[in-house]
Amino acid sequence: MKKIFKWILILNKRLYKNFIFLIILFSVLFFSLLLAFTNKKESSLLKIGIALNSDSIISEEIYDELQKSTDLILFKKIKYNSQKNDFINNSGYEFLQKGDIDALWIFSPTLENEIKNFTTHNNISKEHLVKIIEREDNILLRLSREKLSSILFKFCAPYLYLDFTNRNLSMLANLSDYEKLEFFEVFPEGNPLFSFYTLDEKSITQKNYLLSPIRGLLSIFIVICGFSTALLILDDREKNLFIWLSQKNKIYTELLTIFLSVINISFVVLLSIFILGLNVNLFREMLCLVIFVFYTVSYTYFITNIINNKKILSLVIPFLSILMIVFCPIFFDFSKITFIKFIFPPSLYLKGIFYNKYIIYMFLLSILILSFTIIYKNYFLCQHD
């Protein structure tokens, strides 16, 4: 046991003496902190200016509802003089022309009265509830208008309900509008139009849509680090650095070297996941990541021994990285190429975060691949040395 710890300290010290390895470790943490900081500031696909009468309570309530409705759209309040029906210093139009906002929504100065008129039978309002000015028409702006309609409907619904009951339900004539609205408030509201959810088997957790690919990219980074360490191992073989070790101990040393490199990076990746708020519960994160580490070690050691050439492996690593980005479920999840995407370790890891069976698959594949690699190295490569 003392010898094992001694080897761990020696090999770990060797890694930390490598300046590039240290840069990689700290760069992952640095960029994660940077992403977390920028994500808190702003992460929207659309910017919409809202011009409203600050004296209107219902306008302010609608604005508050819009603000908390979705992260896709950044709503910016524009100074507006409702009495003069104009913007202060024309700031709204300037923002629109410069491209600082994608659309401008101008709420009616008498919005509450307009809503009452709009929802009253045979009393259609001649005024628009909201005047919309857009730089262009696209899918996202159309969806934003749907979001606006859904918020406005929430405020129109009570008046529509009262108008309907007053006209069609004479048996409720003895009830006041307040009593009718009490019954109306019992019914739950509908689901939001924009929602980004990650489904695990027991719960649904909302995640930030812009940061969702980061976990996948970090998992690819772990695999790349495993292959980078494999280049170091092939370099050691060329130099006969551990020639004094037995074949069995050489295998253990090489596996331990890759493991220490990957586990160091994994600690930083785990910390980054929590910093960015992408984590599920701690136990599942650690379980999945530990098994992914063993799977990555087995996978990289297998590929390294199959190729067994430093120059060729250095050419294969960028090619594998591109394939993992394309086929692993990071930006897109291609359901028709299941077999291809599961050739790469990050695919099982990303699925394993939310589904138990993929954790089992990773564990079994780790044992299978590692066993085959050891047999292959002992009985095939030794005969050719």
PDB file of C-alpha atoms in Angstrom, residues 2-224:
ATOM      1  CA  LYS A   2       2.874   2.393   0.819  1.00  0.00           C
ATOM      2  CA  LYS A   3       4.398   1.694  -2.603  1.00  0.00           C
ATOM      3  CA  ILE A   4       1.097   2.560  -4.298  1.00  0.00           C
ATOM      4  CA  PHE A   5       0.869   5.906  -2.485  1.00  0.00           C
ATOM      5  CA  LYS A   6       4.507   6.566  -3.292  1.00  0.00           C
ATOM      6  CA  TRP A   7       3.858   5.953  -6.990  1.00  0.00           C
ATOM      7  CA  ILE A   8       0.767   8.188  -6.863  1.00  0.00           C
ATOM      8  CA  LEU A   9       2.820  11.009  -5.341  1.00  0.00           C
ATOM      9  CA  ILE A  10       5.660  10.564  -7.849  1.00  0.00           C
ATOM     10  CA  LEU A  11       3.397  10.456 -10.920  1.00  0.00           C
ATOM     11  CA  ASN A  12       1.211  13.283  -9.648  1.00  0.00           C
ATOM     12  CA  LYS A  13       4.274  15.394  -8.960  1.00  0.00           C
ATOM     13  CA  ARG A  14       5.442  14.681 -12.483  1.00  0.00           C
ATOM     14  CA  LEU A  15       2.152  15.983 -13.871  1.00  0.00           C
ATOM     15  CA  TYR A  16       2.240  19.129 -11.781  1.00  0.00           C
ATOM     16  CA  LYS A  17       5.761  19.874 -12.958  1.00  0.00           C
ATOM     17  CA  ASN A  18       4.337  20.045 -16.465  1.00  0.00           C
ATOM     18  CA  PHE A  19       3.581  23.722 -17.072  1.00  0.00           C
ATOM     19  CA  ILE A  20       1.028  22.978 -19.835  1.00  0.00           C
ATOM     20  CA  PHE A  21      -0.919  20.671 -17.522  1.00  0.00           C
ATOM     21  CA  LEU A  22      -1.166  23.437 -14.915  1.00  0.00           C
ATOM     22  CA  ILE A  23      -2.332  25.940 -17.549  1.00  0.00           C
ATOM     23  CA  ILE A  24      -5.056  23.505 -18.624  1.00  0.00           C
ATOM     24  CA  LEU A  25      -6.239  23.019 -15.036  1.00  0.00           C
ATOM     25  CA  PHE A  26      -6.475  26.705 -14.232  1.00  0.00           C
ATOM     26  CA  SER A  27      -7.859  27.711 -17.634  1.00  0.00           C
ATOM     27  CA  VAL A  28     -10.906  25.450 -17.184  1.00  0.00           C
ATOM     28  CA  LEU A  29     -11.635  26.998 -13.806  1.00  0.00           C
ATOM     29  CA  PHE A  30     -10.988  30.529 -15.058  1.00  0.00           C
ATOM     30  CA  PHE A  31     -13.309  30.239 -18.070  1.00  0.00           C
ATOM     31  CA  SER A  32     -16.005  28.625 -15.909  1.00  0.00           C
ATOM     32  CA  LEU A  33     -15.885  31.579 -13.523  1.00  0.00           C
ATOM     33  CA  LEU A  34     -15.957  33.950 -16.493  1.00  0.00           C
ATOM     34  CA  LEU A  35     -18.994  32.177 -17.983  1.00  0.00           C
ATOM     35  CA  ALA A  36     -20.782  32.208 -14.631  1.00  0.00           C
ATOM     36  CA  PHE A  37     -20.156  35.956 -14.312  1.00  0.00           C
ATOM     37  CA  THR A  38     -21.287  36.822 -17.848  1.00  0.00           C
ATOM     38  CA  ASN A  39     -24.314  34.537 -17.566  1.00  0.00           C
ATOM     39  CA  LYS A  40     -25.537  36.419 -14.504  1.00  0.00           C
ATOM     40  CA  LYS A  41     -25.284  39.701 -16.359  1.00  0.00           C
ATOM     41  CA  GLU A  42     -27.208  38.871 -19.508  1.00  0.00           C
ATOM     42  CA  SER A  43     -28.152  35.774 -21.494  1.00  0.00           C
ATOM     43  CA  SER A  44     -30.949  36.707 -23.852  1.00  0.00           C
ATOM     44  CA  LEU A  45     -31.598  36.123 -27.525  1.00  0.00           C
ATOM     45  CA  LEU A  46     -33.915  39.124 -27.880  1.00  0.00           C
ATOM     46  CA  LYS A  47     -33.909  42.647 -26.453  1.00  0.00           C
ATOM     47  CA  ILE A  48     -37.246  44.400 -26.312  1.00  0.00           C
ATOM     48  CA  GLY A  49     -37.884  47.958 -25.163  1.00  0.00           C
ATOM     49  CA  ILE A  50     -41.022  48.517 -23.073  1.00  0.00           C
ATOM     50  CA  ALA A  51     -42.618  51.987 -23.079  1.00  0.00           C
ATOM     51  CA  LEU A  52     -45.328  52.338 -20.443  1.00  0.00           C
ATOM     52  CA  ASN A  53     -47.092  54.844 -18.269  1.00  0.00           C
ATOM     53  CA  SER A  54     -45.331  54.733 -14.908  1.00  0.00           C
ATOM     54  CA  ASP A  55     -48.569  55.865 -13.212  1.00  0.00           C
ATOM     55  CA  SER A  56     -50.422  52.802 -14.502  1.00  0.00           C
ATOM     56  CA  ILE A  57     -50.452  49.998 -11.939  1.00  0.00           C
ATOM     57  CA  ILE A  58     -51.566  47.364 -14.452  1.00  0.00           C
ATOM     58  CA  SER A  59     -48.781  48.361 -16.878  1.00  0.00           C
ATOM     59  CA  GLU A  60     -46.191  47.906 -14.149  1.00  0.00           C
ATOM     60  CA  GLU A  61     -47.699  44.528 -13.231  1.00  0.00           C
ATOM     61  CA  ILE A  62     -47.519  43.377 -16.866  1.00  0.00           C
ATOM     62  CA  TYR A  63     -43.907  44.554 -17.065  1.00  0.00           C
ATOM     63  CA  ASP A  64     -43.049  42.586 -13.891  1.00  0.00           C
ATOM     64  CA  GLU A  65     -44.710  39.481 -15.343  1.00  0.00           C
ATOM     65  CA  LEU A  66     -42.705  39.851 -18.547  1.00  0.00           C
ATOM     66  CA  GLN A  67     -39.459  40.282 -16.584  1.00  0.00           C
ATOM     67  CA  LYS A  68     -39.839  36.998 -14.709  1.00  0.00           C
ATOM     68  CA  SER A  69     -41.418  35.015 -17.552  1.00  0.00           C
ATOM     69  CA  THR A  70     -38.337  33.908 -19.510  1.00  0.00           C
ATOM     70  CA  ASP A  71     -34.558  34.302 -19.809  1.00  0.00           C
ATOM     71  CA  LEU A  72     -34.741  34.267 -23.600  1.00  0.00           C
ATOM     72  CA  ILE A  73     -35.909  37.880 -23.779  1.00  0.00           C
ATOM     73  CA  LEU A  74     -34.347  40.894 -22.093  1.00  0.00           C
ATOM     74  CA  PHE A  75     -37.020  43.513 -21.409  1.00  0.00           C
ATOM     75  CA  LYS A  76     -35.739  47.056 -21.064  1.00  0.00           C
ATOM     76  CA  LYS A  77     -37.927  49.864 -19.754  1.00  0.00           C
ATOM     77  CA  ILE A  78     -37.821  52.979 -21.967  1.00  0.00           C
ATOM     78  CA  LYS A  79     -38.602  56.418 -20.574  1.00  0.00           C
ATOM     79  CA  TYR A  80     -41.947  57.494 -22.028  1.00  0.00           C
ATOM     80  CA  ASN A  81     -44.091  60.599 -21.622  1.00  0.00           C
ATOM     81  CA  SER A  82     -47.614  59.247 -21.934  1.00  0.00           C
ATOM     82  CA  GLN A  83     -49.234  62.673 -21.838  1.00  0.00           C
ATOM     83  CA  LYS A  84     -47.269  63.923 -24.844  1.00  0.00           C
ATOM     84  CA  ASN A  85     -47.393  60.447 -26.390  1.00  0.00           C
ATOM     85  CA  ASP A  86     -43.669  60.666 -27.106  1.00  0.00           C
ATOM     86  CA  PHE A  87     -40.354  59.309 -25.842  1.00  0.00           C
ATOM     87  CA  ILE A  88     -38.087  61.396 -23.689  1.00  0.00           C
ATOM     88  CA  ASN A  89     -35.180  62.433 -25.958  1.00  0.00           C
ATOM     89  CA  ASN A  90     -36.524  59.939 -28.561  1.00  0.00           C
ATOM     90  CA  SER A  91     -34.451  57.268 -26.788  1.00  0.00           C
ATOM     91  CA  GLY A  92     -36.771  54.400 -27.789  1.00  0.00           C
ATOM     92  CA  TYR A  93     -36.457  55.036 -31.531  1.00  0.00           C
ATOM     93  CA  GLU A  94     -32.726  55.615 -31.208  1.00  0.00           C
ATOM     94  CA  PHE A  95     -32.251  52.286 -29.461  1.00  0.00           C
ATOM     95  CA  LEU A  96     -34.258  50.579 -32.214  1.00  0.00           C
ATOM     96  CA  GLN A  97     -32.349  52.241 -35.064  1.00  0.00           C
ATOM     97  CA  LYS A  98     -28.948  51.485 -33.510  1.00  0.00           C
ATOM     98  CA  GLY A  99     -29.880  47.842 -32.963  1.00  0.00           C
ATOM     99  CA  ASP A 100     -29.677  48.091 -29.161  1.00  0.00           C
ATOM    100  CA  ILE A 101     -33.175  46.605 -29.044  1.00  0.00           C
ATOM    101  CA  ASP A 102     -34.956  44.312 -31.534  1.00  0.00           C
ATOM    102  CA  ALA A 103     -38.471  45.607 -30.938  1.00  0.00           C
ATOM    103  CA  LEU A 104     -40.356  48.353 -29.138  1.00  0.00           C
ATOM    104  CA  TRP A 105     -43.634  47.732 -27.303  1.00  0.00           C
ATOM    105  CA  ILE A 106     -45.606  50.867 -26.459  1.00  0.00           C
ATOM    106  CA  PHE A 107     -48.326  50.263 -23.881  1.00  0.00           C
ATOM    107  CA  SER A 108     -51.483  52.357 -24.059  1.00  0.00           C
ATOM    108  CA  PRO A 109     -51.474  55.204 -21.468  1.00  0.00           C
ATOM    109  CA  THR A 110     -54.992  54.118 -20.467  1.00  0.00           C
ATOM    110  CA  LEU A 111     -54.297  50.395 -20.598  1.00  0.00           C
ATOM    111  CA  GLU A 112     -56.720  49.342 -17.861  1.00  0.00           C
ATOM    112  CA  ASN A 113     -59.653  51.109 -19.531  1.00  0.00           C
ATOM    113  CA  GLU A 114     -58.656  49.717 -22.909  1.00  0.00           C
ATOM    114  CA  ILE A 115     -58.602  46.175 -21.488  1.00  0.00           C
ATOM    115  CA  LYS A 116     -62.086  46.669 -20.016  1.00  0.00           C
ATOM    116  CA  ASN A 117     -63.359  47.982 -23.348  1.00  0.00           C
ATOM    117  CA  PHE A 118     -61.643  45.190 -25.249  1.00  0.00           C
ATOM    118  CA  THR A 119     -63.194  42.475 -23.075  1.00  0.00           C
ATOM    119  CA  THR A 120     -66.699  43.896 -22.868  1.00  0.00           C
ATOM    120  CA  HIS A 121     -69.240  42.395 -25.250  1.00  0.00           C
ATOM    121  CA  ASN A 122     -70.106  44.674 -28.178  1.00  0.00           C
ATOM    122  CA  ASN A 123     -67.773  47.386 -26.933  1.00  0.00           C
ATOM    123  CA  ILE A 124     -64.646  46.858 -29.045  1.00  0.00           C
ATOM    124  CA  SER A 125     -61.865  49.317 -28.304  1.00  0.00           C
ATOM    125  CA  LYS A 126     -60.593  51.464 -31.139  1.00  0.00           C
ATOM    126  CA  GLU A 127     -57.203  51.811 -29.457  1.00  0.00           C
ATOM    127  CA  HIS A 128     -54.472  49.186 -29.470  1.00  0.00           C
ATOM    128  CA  LEU A 129     -53.533  47.740 -26.109  1.00  0.00           C
ATOM    129  CA  VAL A 130     -49.896  47.607 -27.205  1.00  0.00           C
ATOM    130  CA  LYS A 131     -48.300  49.242 -30.239  1.00  0.00           C
ATOM    131  CA  ILE A 132     -45.424  47.142 -31.601  1.00  0.00           C
ATOM    132  CA  ILE A 133     -42.548  48.486 -33.693  1.00  0.00           C
ATOM    133  CA  GLU A 134     -39.943  45.999 -34.971  1.00  0.00           C
ATOM    134  CA  ARG A 135     -36.725  46.249 -36.933  1.00  0.00           C
ATOM    135  CA  GLU A 136     -37.607  43.050 -38.805  1.00  0.00           C
ATOM    136  CA  ASP A 137     -39.988  40.131 -38.617  1.00  0.00           C
ATOM    137  CA  ASN A 138     -38.543  36.789 -37.583  1.00  0.00           C
ATOM    138  CA  ILE A 139     -39.494  33.647 -35.679  1.00  0.00           C
ATOM    139  CA  LEU A 140     -38.139  34.846 -32.329  1.00  0.00           C
ATOM    140  CA  LEU A 141     -40.066  38.125 -32.526  1.00  0.00           C
ATOM    141  CA  ARG A 142     -43.229  36.220 -33.419  1.00  0.00           C
ATOM    142  CA  LEU A 143     -42.714  34.029 -30.369  1.00  0.00           C
ATOM    143  CA  SER A 144     -42.153  37.129 -28.247  1.00  0.00           C
ATOM    144  CA  ARG A 145     -45.525  38.460 -29.401  1.00  0.00           C
ATOM    145  CA  GLU A 146     -47.085  35.178 -28.320  1.00  0.00           C
ATOM    146  CA  LYS A 147     -45.488  35.682 -24.926  1.00  0.00           C
ATOM    147  CA  LEU A 148     -46.942  39.209 -24.754  1.00  0.00           C
ATOM    148  CA  SER A 149     -50.363  37.892 -25.735  1.00  0.00           C
ATOM    149  CA  SER A 150     -50.231  35.244 -23.026  1.00  0.00           C
ATOM    150  CA  ILE A 151     -49.370  37.860 -20.378  1.00  0.00           C
ATOM    151  CA  LEU A 152     -52.059  40.240 -21.601  1.00  0.00           C
ATOM    152  CA  PHE A 153     -54.610  37.442 -21.611  1.00  0.00           C
ATOM    153  CA  LYS A 154     -53.892  36.839 -17.929  1.00  0.00           C
ATOM    154  CA  PHE A 155     -55.070  40.397 -17.225  1.00  0.00           C
ATOM    155  CA  CYS A 156     -57.938  40.216 -19.724  1.00  0.00           C
ATOM    156  CA  ALA A 157     -59.228  36.875 -18.454  1.00  0.00           C
ATOM    157  CA  PRO A 158     -61.009  38.166 -15.294  1.00  0.00           C
ATOM    158  CA  TYR A 159     -62.908  40.763 -17.333  1.00  0.00           C
ATOM    159  CA  LEU A 160     -63.817  38.194 -19.994  1.00  0.00           C
ATOM    160  CA  TYR A 161     -65.011  35.866 -17.233  1.00  0.00           C
ATOM    161  CA  LEU A 162     -67.182  38.562 -15.638  1.00  0.00           C
ATOM    162  CA  ASP A 163     -68.607  39.616 -19.003  1.00  0.00           C
ATOM    163  CA  PHE A 164     -69.500  36.007 -19.854  1.00  0.00           C
ATOM    164  CA  THR A 165     -71.092  35.223 -16.483  1.00  0.00           C
ATOM    165  CA  ASN A 166     -73.080  38.469 -16.443  1.00  0.00           C
ATOM    166  CA  ARG A 167     -74.492  37.824 -19.917  1.00  0.00           C
ATOM    167  CA  ASN A 168     -75.025  34.051 -19.862  1.00  0.00           C
ATOM    168  CA  LEU A 169     -75.360  32.844 -16.257  1.00  0.00           C
ATOM    169  CA  SER A 170     -78.404  34.531 -14.801  1.00  0.00           C
ATOM    170  CA  MET A 171     -78.385  32.153 -11.809  1.00  0.00           C
ATOM    171  CA  LEU A 172     -75.248  33.997 -10.588  1.00  0.00           C
ATOM    172  CA  ALA A 173     -76.912  37.419 -10.735  1.00  0.00           C
ATOM    173  CA  ASN A 174     -77.143  37.618  -6.951  1.00  0.00           C
ATOM    174  CA  LEU A 175     -73.343  37.296  -6.646  1.00  0.00           C
ATOM    175  CA  SER A 176     -71.138  40.369  -6.743  1.00  0.00           C
ATOM    176  CA  ASP A 177     -68.234  40.663  -9.165  1.00  0.00           C
ATOM    177  CA  TYR A 178     -65.858  40.245  -6.228  1.00  0.00           C
ATOM    178  CA  GLU A 179     -67.457  36.913  -5.264  1.00  0.00           C
ATOM    179  CA  LYS A 180     -67.335  35.691  -8.851  1.00  0.00           C
ATOM    180  CA  LEU A 181     -63.658  36.588  -9.107  1.00  0.00           C
ATOM    181  CA  GLU A 182     -62.923  34.648  -5.919  1.00  0.00           C
ATOM    182  CA  PHE A 183     -64.209  31.527  -7.684  1.00  0.00           C
ATOM    183  CA  PHE A 184     -62.187  32.438 -10.807  1.00  0.00           C
ATOM    184  CA  GLU A 185     -58.937  32.691  -8.812  1.00  0.00           C
ATOM    185  CA  VAL A 186     -59.300  29.048  -7.711  1.00  0.00           C
ATOM    186  CA  PHE A 187     -58.338  27.774 -11.157  1.00  0.00           C
ATOM    187  CA  PRO A 188     -54.562  27.321 -11.767  1.00  0.00           C
ATOM    188  CA  GLU A 189     -52.712  29.297 -14.407  1.00  0.00           C
ATOM    189  CA  GLY A 190     -51.418  27.681 -17.570  1.00  0.00           C
ATOM    190  CA  ASN A 191     -47.842  26.587 -18.170  1.00  0.00           C
ATOM    191  CA  PRO A 192     -45.315  29.152 -19.454  1.00  0.00           C
ATOM    192  CA  LEU A 193     -44.712  29.431 -23.200  1.00  0.00           C
ATOM    193  CA  PHE A 194     -40.897  29.306 -22.915  1.00  0.00           C
ATOM    194  CA  SER A 195     -39.372  26.630 -20.714  1.00  0.00           C
ATOM    195  CA  PHE A 196     -36.085  24.723 -20.871  1.00  0.00           C
ATOM    196  CA  TYR A 197     -36.140  21.544 -18.854  1.00  0.00           C
ATOM    197  CA  THR A 198     -33.797  18.669 -18.244  1.00  0.00           C
ATOM    198  CA  LEU A 199     -35.623  15.461 -17.528  1.00  0.00           C
ATOM    199  CA  ASP A 200     -34.316  12.979 -15.010  1.00  0.00           C
ATOM    200  CA  GLU A 201     -36.312   9.969 -13.963  1.00  0.00           C
ATOM    201  CA  LYS A 202     -37.777  11.466 -10.797  1.00  0.00           C
ATOM    202  CA  SER A 203     -37.766  15.235 -11.137  1.00  0.00           C
ATOM    203  CA  ILE A 204     -37.728  18.052 -13.664  1.00  0.00           C
ATOM    204  CA  THR A 205     -35.166  20.801 -13.239  1.00  0.00           C
ATOM    205  CA  GLN A 206     -35.023  24.021 -15.222  1.00  0.00           C
ATOM    206  CA  LYS A 207     -31.578  24.876 -16.595  1.00  0.00           C
ATOM    207  CA  ASN A 208     -30.066  27.822 -18.389  1.00  0.00           C
ATOM    208  CA  TYR A 209     -30.326  27.171 -22.124  1.00  0.00           C
ATOM    209  CA  LEU A 210     -27.093  28.988 -23.062  1.00  0.00           C
ATOM    210  CA  LEU A 211     -24.981  26.986 -20.605  1.00  0.00           C
ATOM    211  CA  SER A 212     -26.523  23.588 -21.411  1.00  0.00           C
ATOM    212  CA  PRO A 213     -23.757  22.538 -23.892  1.00  0.00           C
ATOM    213  CA  ILE A 214     -20.984  23.345 -21.389  1.00  0.00           C
ATOM    214  CA  ARG A 215     -21.237  20.018 -19.552  1.00  0.00           C
ATOM    215  CA  GLY A 216     -20.788  18.143 -22.818  1.00  0.00           C
ATOM    216  CA  LEU A 217     -17.807  20.255 -23.842  1.00  0.00           C
ATOM    217  CA  LEU A 218     -16.196  19.735 -20.426  1.00  0.00           C
ATOM    218  CA  SER A 219     -16.659  15.964 -20.737  1.00  0.00           C
ATOM    219  CA  ILE A 220     -14.925  16.049 -24.136  1.00  0.00           C
ATOM    220  CA  PHE A 221     -12.153  18.054 -22.513  1.00  0.00           C
ATOM    221  CA  ILE A 222     -11.653  15.236 -19.964  1.00  0.00           C
ATOM    222  CA  VAL A 223     -11.294  12.690 -22.769  1.00  0.00           C
ATOM    223  CA  ILE A 224      -8.819  14.938 -24.627  1.00  0.00           C
TER     224      ILE A 224
END
